[in-house]
XYZ file of C-alpha atoms in Angstrom:
218
model
C 140.893 -69.502 31.013
C 139.998 -67.555 34.161
C 136.355 -67.561 35.260
C 134.754 -65.288 37.842
C 131.594 -63.355 38.600
C 132.335 -59.652 38.848
C 130.478 -57.721 41.526
C 128.870 -54.533 40.199
C 128.507 -53.163 43.731
C 131.814 -54.277 45.245
C 132.628 -51.958 48.146
C 136.260 -51.931 47.044
C 135.945 -51.754 43.275
C 139.606 -50.935 42.799
C 140.459 -54.392 44.141
C 138.593 -55.971 41.217
C 140.444 -53.791 38.732
C 143.810 -54.711 40.222
C 142.859 -58.382 40.236
C 141.951 -58.325 36.547
C 145.194 -56.513 35.739
C 147.092 -59.366 37.389
C 145.093 -61.971 35.465
C 145.992 -60.349 32.142
C 149.643 -61.068 32.853
C 148.849 -64.744 32.201
C 147.701 -64.167 28.616
C 144.451 -66.079 28.938
C 140.775 -65.492 28.266
C 138.874 -63.901 31.145
C 135.184 -64.717 31.541
C 132.700 -63.234 33.995
C 129.339 -64.927 34.541
C 126.665 -62.338 35.352
C 122.944 -61.726 35.041
C 122.035 -59.606 32.026
C 121.005 -56.687 34.243
C 124.550 -56.556 35.659
C 126.304 -57.056 32.338
C 124.875 -53.801 31.010
C 126.615 -51.968 33.848
C 129.824 -53.998 34.000
C 130.683 -54.108 30.295
C 131.282 -50.341 30.286
C 133.961 -50.748 32.950
C 135.568 -54.162 32.450
C 137.045 -55.479 29.214
C 136.244 -59.168 29.715
C 133.951 -61.692 28.066
C 130.545 -61.905 29.736
C 128.316 -64.978 29.866
C 124.754 -65.090 31.161
C 123.924 -67.897 33.624
C 120.797 -70.011 33.328
C 119.854 -69.047 36.872
C 120.985 -66.891 39.798
C 120.496 -66.730 43.560
C 117.887 -63.965 43.341
C 115.183 -65.975 45.054
C 117.445 -66.745 48.013
C 119.541 -63.604 48.421
C 117.528 -60.931 46.624
C 120.462 -60.287 44.299
C 121.787 -62.002 41.205
C 124.665 -63.908 42.799
C 125.799 -66.706 40.482
C 125.721 -70.338 41.685
C 129.074 -72.122 41.547
C 127.603 -74.791 39.268
C 126.960 -72.144 36.596
C 130.718 -71.536 36.434
C 131.339 -75.271 36.198
C 129.154 -75.270 33.102
C 131.581 -72.846 31.453
C 134.464 -75.222 32.170
C 132.501 -78.156 30.770
C 132.176 -76.258 27.498
C 135.709 -74.828 27.395
C 137.691 -77.856 28.625
C 139.474 -76.381 31.651
C 139.681 -73.210 33.678
C 140.481 -71.442 36.931
C 137.440 -70.356 38.946
C 138.442 -67.431 41.147
C 136.841 -64.784 43.339
C 136.708 -61.426 41.590
C 139.122 -59.503 43.836
C 141.922 -62.064 44.037
C 145.330 -61.073 42.674
C 147.313 -63.778 40.918
C 151.073 -63.525 41.412
C 151.852 -66.690 39.487
C 150.409 -70.136 38.928
C 151.868 -73.629 39.177
C 151.893 -76.043 36.272
C 148.567 -77.859 36.283
C 148.299 -81.608 35.835
C 145.349 -83.986 35.781
C 144.015 -83.374 39.300
C 141.837 -80.502 40.517
C 143.841 -77.806 42.313
C 142.613 -75.684 45.229
C 144.213 -72.447 46.460
C 144.380 -70.639 49.804
C 144.837 -66.903 49.442
C 147.282 -64.689 51.323
C 145.739 -61.562 52.874
C 147.529 -58.223 52.980
C 146.729 -54.655 54.027
C 149.335 -52.478 52.309
C 151.733 -54.743 50.438
C 151.816 -58.370 49.337
C 155.288 -58.647 50.862
C 153.589 -58.564 54.266
C 150.782 -61.041 53.737
C 149.274 -63.698 55.998
C 147.903 -67.050 54.858
C 144.103 -67.230 55.046
C 143.546 -70.780 56.227
C 139.802 -71.152 56.657
C 138.588 -70.646 53.103
C 139.489 -71.122 49.453
C 139.401 -68.578 46.656
C 140.445 -70.364 43.473
C 139.993 -73.777 41.874
C 141.575 -75.198 38.735
C 139.335 -77.788 37.110
C 139.078 -79.779 33.894
C 135.819 -80.580 32.158
C 135.932 -84.176 33.394
C 136.019 -82.931 36.997
C 132.771 -80.997 36.624
C 130.203 -83.791 36.653
C 128.670 -82.323 39.803
C 125.076 -81.530 40.821
C 123.616 -78.046 40.709
C 124.045 -75.938 43.811
C 122.321 -72.887 45.259
C 125.612 -71.750 46.818
C 126.935 -68.685 45.030
C 130.118 -66.735 44.520
C 129.984 -63.632 46.688
C 128.347 -65.607 49.496
C 129.652 -68.296 51.848
C 130.151 -72.064 51.742
C 130.453 -72.490 47.959
C 134.217 -72.873 48.509
C 133.508 -75.798 50.842
C 130.782 -77.302 48.647
C 133.029 -77.589 45.601
C 135.886 -79.611 47.162
C 133.411 -81.761 49.118
C 131.576 -82.630 45.888
C 134.850 -83.357 44.091
C 135.942 -85.649 46.900
C 132.578 -87.405 46.969
C 133.225 -88.166 43.283
C 136.481 -89.854 44.268
C 138.800 -87.110 42.996
C 142.123 -86.220 44.632
C 142.641 -82.471 45.095
C 146.056 -80.831 45.128
C 146.902 -77.671 47.098
C 150.043 -75.612 46.403
C 151.985 -74.700 49.536
C 153.609 -71.633 47.944
C 151.878 -68.248 47.854
C 150.234 -67.850 44.456
C 147.119 -65.742 45.072
C 146.635 -62.629 47.203
C 143.754 -60.579 48.584
C 143.684 -57.016 49.905
C 141.632 -57.048 53.095
C 138.331 -55.178 53.224
C 135.090 -55.187 55.198
C 132.990 -58.337 54.960
C 130.359 -58.144 52.229
C 128.012 -60.812 53.542
C 125.661 -60.767 56.508
C 125.369 -63.320 59.305
C 121.820 -63.979 58.115
C 123.133 -65.022 54.710
C 125.943 -67.023 56.343
C 123.266 -68.992 58.201
C 121.294 -69.434 54.971
C 124.305 -70.782 53.109
C 125.197 -73.070 56.008
C 121.714 -74.608 55.832
C 121.920 -74.991 52.046
C 125.389 -76.529 52.334
C 124.127 -79.053 54.900
C 121.179 -80.018 52.710
C 123.318 -80.434 49.605
C 126.265 -82.298 51.150
C 124.610 -84.285 53.948
C 126.923 -82.813 56.599
C 124.743 -82.229 59.670
C 125.061 -80.234 62.876
C 124.836 -76.664 64.121
C 125.825 -73.962 61.671
C 129.217 -73.610 63.347
C 129.880 -77.327 63.580
C 128.884 -77.867 59.947
C 131.615 -75.460 58.806
C 134.157 -77.012 61.154
C 133.332 -80.545 59.996
C 133.528 -79.533 56.348
C 136.828 -77.721 56.730
C 138.363 -80.621 58.643
C 137.113 -83.104 56.051
C 138.554 -81.062 53.180
C 141.955 -80.208 54.644
C 142.622 -83.730 55.905
C 142.367 -85.045 52.352
C 144.200 -82.391 50.358
C 147.496 -83.294 48.690
C 150.021 -80.520 49.354
C 152.313 -79.868 46.419
């Protein structure tokens, strides 16, 4: 199962369509977690299964971004799944075992044959239900720091996380869709929820260093 949160106002909507086309090649259920007000718009354009979350980031961001923990709830019910950002193309996937798996994307402009590894963030996570005993978070897909929160929480639970070294997922570059104000908000939330302290910049650096030093490359 592939789980995402489709963006109704994505500046590069065609990227979402191409991503979903690539997901269908893997013959699996595709689920998008969205607020009911977005589902009414999205269901006319995307042939996926929609699930309503119990809560969204409206009070923080003024839009119905979906907290990462709402997607974990889907995995808890379904047994396992791949959480992925909505515009990420899947070329292929490794065979999954018992450990959580984290993916770095490869960015491209015109063709995936000329892509560059994006090192400072993560865009997909394979998890089983037993991995998802994590607290709620206010960090949301479509905003920053949720991709640091998730591996930090998994590691704090004593889990080993694997990272494939081969290129499996790809992303066509586009303009940033978050503001520096929201980046600062998510940095503060991340610090409060994980206990990692410092300036906004140092918090991200500490988190990234902590995560990458403990990943198991496969």
